[in-house]
Amino acid sequence: QVQLVESGGALVQPGGSLRLSCTASGTDFTINAMGWHRQAPGKERELVASITAVDKIRYANFVKGRFTISRDAAKNTMYLQMSDLKPEDTALYSCNAAVDCSGAGCSVYWGQGTQVTVSS
């Protein structure tokens, strides 16, 4: 079993910045990929960015160079540096991890999320 805990969400003004963190803990696991997702009220959850164990990175189109995903493998932690935040970025940001992947698939775990609110 793997637990994911997010932190860093806050209320920020438009144009501001935040850094989110997601830390994985557990026993005897290998992270193959991690991702940030967000869900705004009344909308479906959407992928924000993802990163694999070999640092292959993917961003949603709406990121448009404003967000940067990174990871510290030694700490089992993933980060999302967000800048030039807009009101439409307001959402619950959650991380997930694909763990112990094999030909049979991966185990996928989710965190509870951290709230990001962009408002003046």
Coordinates of N, CA, C and O in Angstrom, one line a residue:
Q1 N 0.8 -1.2 0.0 CA 0.0 0.0 0.0 C 0.9 1.2 0.0 O 1.9 1.3 0.7
V2 N 0.5 2.2 -0.8 CA 1.3 3.5 -0.9 C 0.3 4.6 -0.5 O -0.8 4.7 -1.0
Q3 N 0.8 5.5 0.3 CA 0.0 6.7 0.6 C 0.7 7.9 -0.1 O 1.9 8.1 -0.1
L4 N -0.2 8.8 -0.6 CA 0.2 10.0 -1.2 C -0.4 11.2 -0.4 O -1.6 11.2 -0.1
V5 N 0.5 12.1 -0.1 CA 0.0 13.3 0.6 C 0.5 14.6 -0.1 O 1.7 14.8 -0.4
E6 N -0.5 15.4 -0.4 CA -0.2 16.6 -1.1 C -0.2 17.8 -0.1 O -0.8 17.7 0.9
S7 N 0.6 18.8 -0.5 CA 0.6 20.0 0.3 C 0.9 21.2 -0.6 O 1.4 21.0 -1.7
G8 N 0.7 22.4 0.0 CA 1.1 23.6 -0.7 C 0.0 24.4 -1.3 O 0.2 25.6 -1.8
G9 N -1.2 23.9 -1.3 CA -2.4 24.6 -1.8 C -2.7 25.8 -0.9 O -2.4 25.8 0.3
A10 N -3.2 26.9 -1.5 CA -3.5 28.1 -0.7 C -4.4 29.0 -1.6 O -4.7 28.8 -2.7
L11 N -4.8 30.1 -0.9 CA -5.4 31.2 -1.6 C -4.4 32.2 -2.1 O -3.5 32.6 -1.3
V12 N -4.4 32.5 -3.4 CA -3.4 33.3 -4.0 C -4.1 34.3 -5.0 O -5.1 34.0 -5.5
Q13 N -3.5 35.5 -5.1 CA -4.0 36.4 -6.0 C -3.7 36.1 -7.5 O -2.6 35.4 -7.7
P14 N -4.5 36.6 -8.4 CA -4.1 36.4 -9.8 C -2.7 36.9 -10.1 O -2.3 37.9 -9.7
G15 N -2.0 36.1 -10.9 CA -0.6 36.4 -11.2 C 0.4 35.9 -10.2 O 1.6 36.0 -10.5
G16 N -0.1 35.3 -9.2 CA 0.8 34.8 -8.1 C 1.3 33.4 -8.4 O 1.1 32.9 -9.5
S17 N 2.1 32.9 -7.5 CA 2.8 31.6 -7.7 C 2.5 30.7 -6.5 O 2.3 31.2 -5.4
L18 N 2.6 29.4 -6.7 CA 2.5 28.4 -5.6 C 3.4 27.2 -6.1 O 3.6 27.0 -7.3
R19 N 3.9 26.5 -5.1 CA 4.5 25.2 -5.3 C 3.8 24.1 -4.5 O 3.7 24.2 -3.3
L20 N 3.3 23.2 -5.3 CA 2.6 22.0 -4.7 C 3.6 20.9 -4.5 O 4.5 20.7 -5.4
S21 N 3.4 20.1 -3.5 CA 4.3 18.9 -3.2 C 3.4 17.7 -3.1 O 2.3 17.8 -2.6
C22 N 3.9 16.6 -3.5 CA 3.2 15.3 -3.3 C 4.3 14.3 -2.9 O 5.2 14.0 -3.7
T23 N 4.1 13.7 -1.7 CA 5.1 12.7 -1.2 C 4.4 11.4 -1.0 O 3.3 11.3 -0.5
A24 N 5.1 10.4 -1.5 CA 4.7 9.0 -1.4 C 5.4 8.3 -0.3 O 6.6 8.5 -0.1
S25 N 4.6 7.5 0.4 CA 5.2 6.7 1.5 C 4.6 5.3 1.5 O 3.5 5.1 1.0
G26 N 5.4 4.3 2.0 CA 4.9 3.0 2.0 C 6.1 2.1 2.2 O 7.2 2.5 2.6
T27 N 5.9 0.8 1.8 CA 7.0 -0.2 2.0 C 7.2 -0.9 0.7 O 6.3 -1.4 0.1
D28 N 8.5 -1.0 0.3 CA 8.9 -1.8 -0.9 C 8.1 -1.5 -2.1 O 7.3 -2.3 -2.6
F29 N 8.2 -0.3 -2.6 CA 7.5 0.0 -3.9 C 8.4 0.8 -4.8 O 9.4 1.5 -4.4
T30 N 8.1 0.8 -6.1 CA 8.9 1.5 -7.1 C 7.9 2.4 -7.9 O 6.9 1.9 -8.4
I31 N 8.1 3.7 -7.9 CA 7.3 4.6 -8.6 C 7.7 4.6 -10.1 O 8.9 4.9 -10.4
N32 N 6.8 4.4 -10.9 CA 7.1 4.4 -12.4 C 6.7 5.7 -13.0 O 7.3 6.2 -14.0
A33 N 5.7 6.4 -12.5 CA 5.2 7.7 -13.0 C 4.3 8.3 -11.9 O 3.7 7.6 -11.1
M34 N 4.3 9.6 -12.0 CA 3.4 10.4 -11.1 C 2.8 11.5 -11.9 O 3.3 11.9 -12.9
G35 N 1.7 12.0 -11.4 CA 1.0 13.0 -12.1 C 0.2 13.9 -11.2 O -0.2 13.5 -10.1
W36 N 0.0 15.1 -11.7 CA -0.9 16.1 -11.0 C -2.2 16.2 -11.9 O -2.2 16.3 -13.1
H37 N -3.3 16.2 -11.2 CA -4.6 16.4 -11.8 C -5.4 17.5 -11.0 O -5.0 17.8 -9.9
R38 N -6.4 18.0 -11.6 CA -7.2 19.0 -10.9 C -8.7 18.8 -11.3 O -9.0 18.4 -12.4
Q39 N -9.5 19.2 -10.3 CA -10.9 19.2 -10.5 C -11.5 20.4 -9.9 O -11.4 20.7 -8.7
A40 N -12.2 21.2 -10.8 CA -12.9 22.4 -10.4 C -14.3 22.0 -10.1 O -14.8 21.0 -10.7
P41 N -15.0 22.8 -9.3 CA -16.4 22.5 -9.0 C -17.3 22.4 -10.3 O -17.2 23.3 -11.1
G42 N -18.0 21.3 -10.4 CA -18.9 21.1 -11.6 C -18.2 20.7 -12.8 O -18.8 20.6 -13.9
K43 N -16.9 20.4 -12.7 CA -16.1 20.0 -13.9 C -15.5 18.6 -13.7 O -15.3 18.2 -12.5
E44 N -15.1 18.0 -14.7 CA -14.4 16.7 -14.6 C -13.0 16.9 -14.2 O -12.4 17.9 -14.5
R45 N -12.4 15.9 -13.6 CA -11.0 15.9 -13.3 C -10.2 15.9 -14.6 O -10.5 15.2 -15.5
E46 N -9.1 16.7 -14.6 CA -8.3 16.7 -15.8 C -6.8 16.6 -15.4 O -6.4 17.1 -14.3
L47 N -6.0 16.1 -16.3 CA -4.6 16.0 -16.1 C -3.9 17.4 -16.3 O -4.2 18.1 -17.2
V48 N -3.0 17.7 -15.4 CA -2.3 18.9 -15.4 C -0.9 18.6 -16.0 O -0.4 19.3 -16.9
A49 N -0.2 17.7 -15.4 CA 1.1 17.3 -15.8 C 1.5 16.0 -15.3 O 1.0 15.6 -14.3
S50 N 2.4 15.3 -15.9 CA 2.9 14.0 -15.5 C 4.4 13.9 -15.7 O 5.0 14.5 -16.6
I51 N 5.0 13.0 -14.9 CA 6.5 12.8 -15.0 C 6.7 11.3 -14.8 O 6.2 10.7 -13.8
T52 N 7.6 10.7 -15.6 CA 7.9 9.3 -15.4 C 9.2 9.1 -14.6 O 9.9 10.1 -14.4
A53 N 9.6 7.9 -14.3 CA 10.8 7.6 -13.6 C 12.0 8.0 -14.4 O 13.1 8.1 -13.8
V54 N 11.9 8.1 -15.7 CA 13.0 8.5 -16.6 C 12.8 10.0 -17.0 O 13.4 10.4 -18.0
D55 N 12.0 10.7 -16.3 CA 11.8 12.1 -16.5 C 11.2 12.5 -17.8 O 11.5 13.6 -18.4
K56 N 10.4 11.6 -18.3 CA 9.6 12.0 -19.5 C 8.4 12.8 -19.0 O 7.7 12.3 -18.1
I57 N 8.2 14.0 -19.5 CA 7.2 14.9 -18.9 C 6.2 15.3 -20.0 O 6.5 15.4 -21.1
R58 N 5.0 15.4 -19.4 CA 3.9 15.8 -20.3 C 3.0 16.9 -19.6 O 2.8 16.8 -18.4
Y59 N 2.6 17.9 -20.3 CA 1.8 19.0 -19.8 C 0.5 19.1 -20.6 O 0.4 18.9 -21.8
A60 N -0.6 19.5 -19.8 CA -1.8 19.8 -20.5 C -1.6 21.1 -21.3 O -0.8 22.0 -20.9
N61 N -2.4 21.3 -22.3 CA -2.2 22.5 -23.2 C -2.5 23.8 -22.4 O -1.8 24.8 -22.6
F62 N -3.3 23.7 -21.4 CA -3.7 25.0 -20.7 C -2.5 25.4 -19.8 O -2.6 26.5 -19.3
V63 N -1.5 24.6 -19.6 CA -0.4 25.0 -18.7 C 0.4 26.1 -19.4 O 0.8 27.1 -18.8
K64 N 0.6 26.0 -20.7 CA 1.2 27.0 -21.6 C 2.5 27.6 -21.0 O 2.6 28.8 -20.9
G65 N 3.4 26.8 -20.4 CA 4.6 27.3 -19.9 C 4.5 27.9 -18.5 O 5.5 28.4 -18.0
R66 N 3.4 27.9 -17.9 CA 3.2 28.5 -16.6 C 3.6 27.6 -15.4 O 3.9 28.0 -14.3
F67 N 3.5 26.3 -15.7 CA 3.7 25.3 -14.6 C 4.9 24.5 -15.0 O 5.2 24.2 -16.1
T68 N 5.6 24.0 -13.9 CA 6.8 23.1 -14.1 C 6.7 22.0 -13.1 O 6.5 22.2 -11.9
I69 N 6.7 20.8 -13.7 CA 6.6 19.6 -12.8 C 8.1 19.1 -12.6 O 8.9 19.1 -13.6
S70 N 8.3 18.6 -11.5 CA 9.7 18.0 -11.2 C 9.5 16.9 -10.1 O 8.5 16.8 -9.5
R71 N 10.6 16.2 -9.8 CA 10.6 15.2 -8.8 C 11.9 15.1 -8.1 O 12.9 15.4 -8.7
D72 N 11.9 14.6 -6.9 CA 13.1 14.2 -6.1 C 12.9 12.7 -5.8 O 12.2 12.4 -4.9
A73 N 13.5 11.9 -6.6 CA 13.4 10.5 -6.4 C 13.8 10.0 -5.1 O 13.2 9.1 -4.5
A74 N 14.8 10.6 -4.5 CA 15.3 10.1 -3.2 C 14.3 10.4 -2.1 O 14.3 9.7 -1.1
K75 N 13.4 11.4 -2.3 CA 12.4 11.7 -1.3 C 11.0 11.2 -1.7 O 10.1 11.5 -1.0
N76 N 11.0 10.5 -2.8 CA 9.7 10.0 -3.4 C 8.7 11.2 -3.4 O 7.5 11.1 -3.1
T77 N 9.1 12.3 -3.8 CA 8.3 13.6 -3.9 C 8.3 14.2 -5.2 O 9.3 14.2 -5.9
M78 N 7.1 14.6 -5.6 CA 6.9 15.3 -6.9 C 6.4 16.7 -6.6 O 5.7 17.0 -5.6
Y79 N 6.8 17.7 -7.4 CA 6.5 19.1 -7.2 C 5.7 19.6 -8.4 O 5.9 19.1 -9.6
L80 N 4.9 20.6 -8.2 CA 4.4 21.4 -9.3 C 4.5 22.9 -9.0 O 3.9 23.4 -8.1
Q81 N 5.4 23.5 -9.7 CA 5.7 24.9 -9.5 C 4.7 25.7 -10.5 O 4.8 25.4 -11.7
M82 N 3.8 26.5 -9.9 CA 2.8 27.2 -10.7 C 3.1 28.7 -10.6 O 3.2 29.2 -9.5
S83 N 3.1 29.3 -11.8 CA 3.2 30.7 -11.8 C 2.2 31.4 -12.7 O 1.5 30.7 -13.4
D84 N 2.1 32.7 -12.6 CA 1.0 33.4 -13.4 C -0.3 32.8 -13.2 O -1.0 32.5 -14.2
L85 N -0.7 32.5 -12.0 CA -2.0 31.8 -11.8 C -3.2 32.7 -12.1 O -3.1 33.9 -12.0
K86 N -4.2 32.0 -12.6 CA -5.4 32.6 -13.1 C -6.6 32.1 -12.3 O -6.5 31.0 -11.8
P87 N -7.7 32.9 -12.2 CA -8.9 32.4 -11.5 C -9.3 31.0 -12.0 O -9.8 30.2 -11.2
E88 N -9.2 30.8 -13.3 CA -9.6 29.5 -13.8 C -8.7 28.3 -13.4 O -9.0 27.2 -13.7
D89 N -7.6 28.6 -12.7 CA -6.8 27.5 -12.2 C -7.3 27.1 -10.8 O -6.8 26.1 -10.3
T90 N -8.3 27.7 -10.3 CA -8.9 27.3 -9.0 C -9.5 25.9 -9.1 O -10.3 25.6 -10.0
A91 N -9.0 25.0 -8.2 CA -9.4 23.6 -8.3 C -8.8 22.9 -7.1 O -7.9 23.4 -6.4
L92 N -9.3 21.7 -6.9 CA -8.6 20.8 -6.0 C -7.6 20.0 -6.8 O -7.9 19.4 -7.8
Y93 N -6.3 20.2 -6.4 CA -5.2 19.5 -7.1 C -4.8 18.2 -6.4 O -4.5 18.3 -5.2
S94 N -4.8 17.1 -7.1 CA -4.5 15.8 -6.6 C -3.4 15.2 -7.3 O -3.2 15.4 -8.5
C95 N -2.6 14.4 -6.6 CA -1.5 13.7 -7.3 C -1.9 12.2 -7.3 O -2.7 11.7 -6.5
N96 N -1.3 11.5 -8.3 CA -1.4 10.1 -8.4 C -0.1 9.5 -8.7 O 0.8 10.2 -9.2
A97 N 0.1 8.2 -8.4 CA 1.3 7.5 -8.7 C 1.0 6.1 -9.3 O 0.1 5.4 -8.8
A98 N 1.7 5.8 -10.4 CA 1.7 4.4 -10.9 C 2.9 3.7 -10.4 O 4.0 4.1 -10.5
V99 N 2.6 2.6 -9.7 CA 3.6 1.9 -8.8 C 3.8 0.5 -9.3 O 2.8 -0.2 -9.6
D100 N 5.0 0.0 -9.2 CA 5.3 -1.4 -9.4 C 4.7 -1.9 -10.7 O 4.0 -3.0 -10.8
C101 N 4.9 -1.2 -11.8 CA 4.3 -1.6 -13.1 C 5.0 -2.8 -13.7 O 6.2 -3.0 -13.5
S102 N 4.2 -3.6 -14.3 CA 4.7 -4.8 -15.0 C 3.8 -5.1 -16.2 O 3.0 -4.3 -16.5
G103 N 4.1 -6.2 -16.9 CA 3.3 -6.5 -18.0 C 1.8 -6.6 -17.7 O 0.9 -6.5 -18.5
A104 N 1.5 -6.9 -16.4 CA 0.1 -7.1 -16.0 C -0.5 -5.7 -15.6 O -1.7 -5.7 -15.4
G105 N 0.3 -4.7 -15.7 CA -0.3 -3.3 -15.3 C 0.4 -2.7 -14.2 O 1.5 -3.1 -13.7
C106 N -0.2 -1.6 -13.6 CA 0.4 -0.9 -12.5 C -0.7 -0.8 -11.4 O -1.9 -0.9 -11.6
S107 N -0.2 -0.6 -10.2 CA -1.0 -0.2 -9.1 C -1.1 1.3 -9.1 O 0.0 2.0 -9.1
V108 N -2.2 1.9 -9.0 CA -2.4 3.3 -9.1 C -3.0 3.8 -7.8 O -4.0 3.3 -7.3
Y109 N -2.3 4.8 -7.2 CA -2.8 5.4 -5.9 C -3.0 6.9 -6.1 O -2.4 7.5 -6.9
W110 N -3.9 7.4 -5.3 CA -4.3 8.8 -5.3 C -4.1 9.4 -3.9 O -4.4 8.8 -2.9
G111 N -3.8 10.7 -3.9 CA -3.8 11.5 -2.7 C -5.2 12.1 -2.6 O -6.1 12.0 -3.4
Q112 N -5.4 12.8 -1.4 CA -6.7 13.4 -1.1 C -6.8 14.8 -1.8 O -7.9 15.3 -1.9
G113 N -5.7 15.4 -2.1 CA -5.8 16.7 -2.8 C -5.5 17.9 -1.9 O -5.6 17.8 -0.7
T114 N -5.1 19.0 -2.6 CA -4.8 20.2 -1.9 C -5.5 21.3 -2.7 O -5.4 21.4 -3.9
Q115 N -6.2 22.2 -2.0 CA -7.0 23.2 -2.7 C -6.2 24.4 -3.1 O -5.5 25.0 -2.3
V116 N -6.4 24.8 -4.3 CA -5.8 26.0 -4.9 C -6.9 27.0 -5.3 O -7.8 26.6 -6.1
T117 N -6.9 28.1 -4.7 CA -7.9 29.1 -5.0 C -7.2 30.4 -5.5 O -6.3 31.0 -4.8
V118 N -7.5 30.9 -6.7 CA -6.9 32.1 -7.2 C -8.0 33.1 -7.3 O -9.0 33.0 -8.1
S119 N -7.9 34.1 -6.5 CA -8.9 35.2 -6.4 C -8.3 36.4 -5.8 O -7.4 36.4 -5.0
S120 N -8.8 37.6 -6.2 CA -8.4 38.8 -5.7 C -9.3 39.2 -4.5 O -9.1 40.3 -3.9

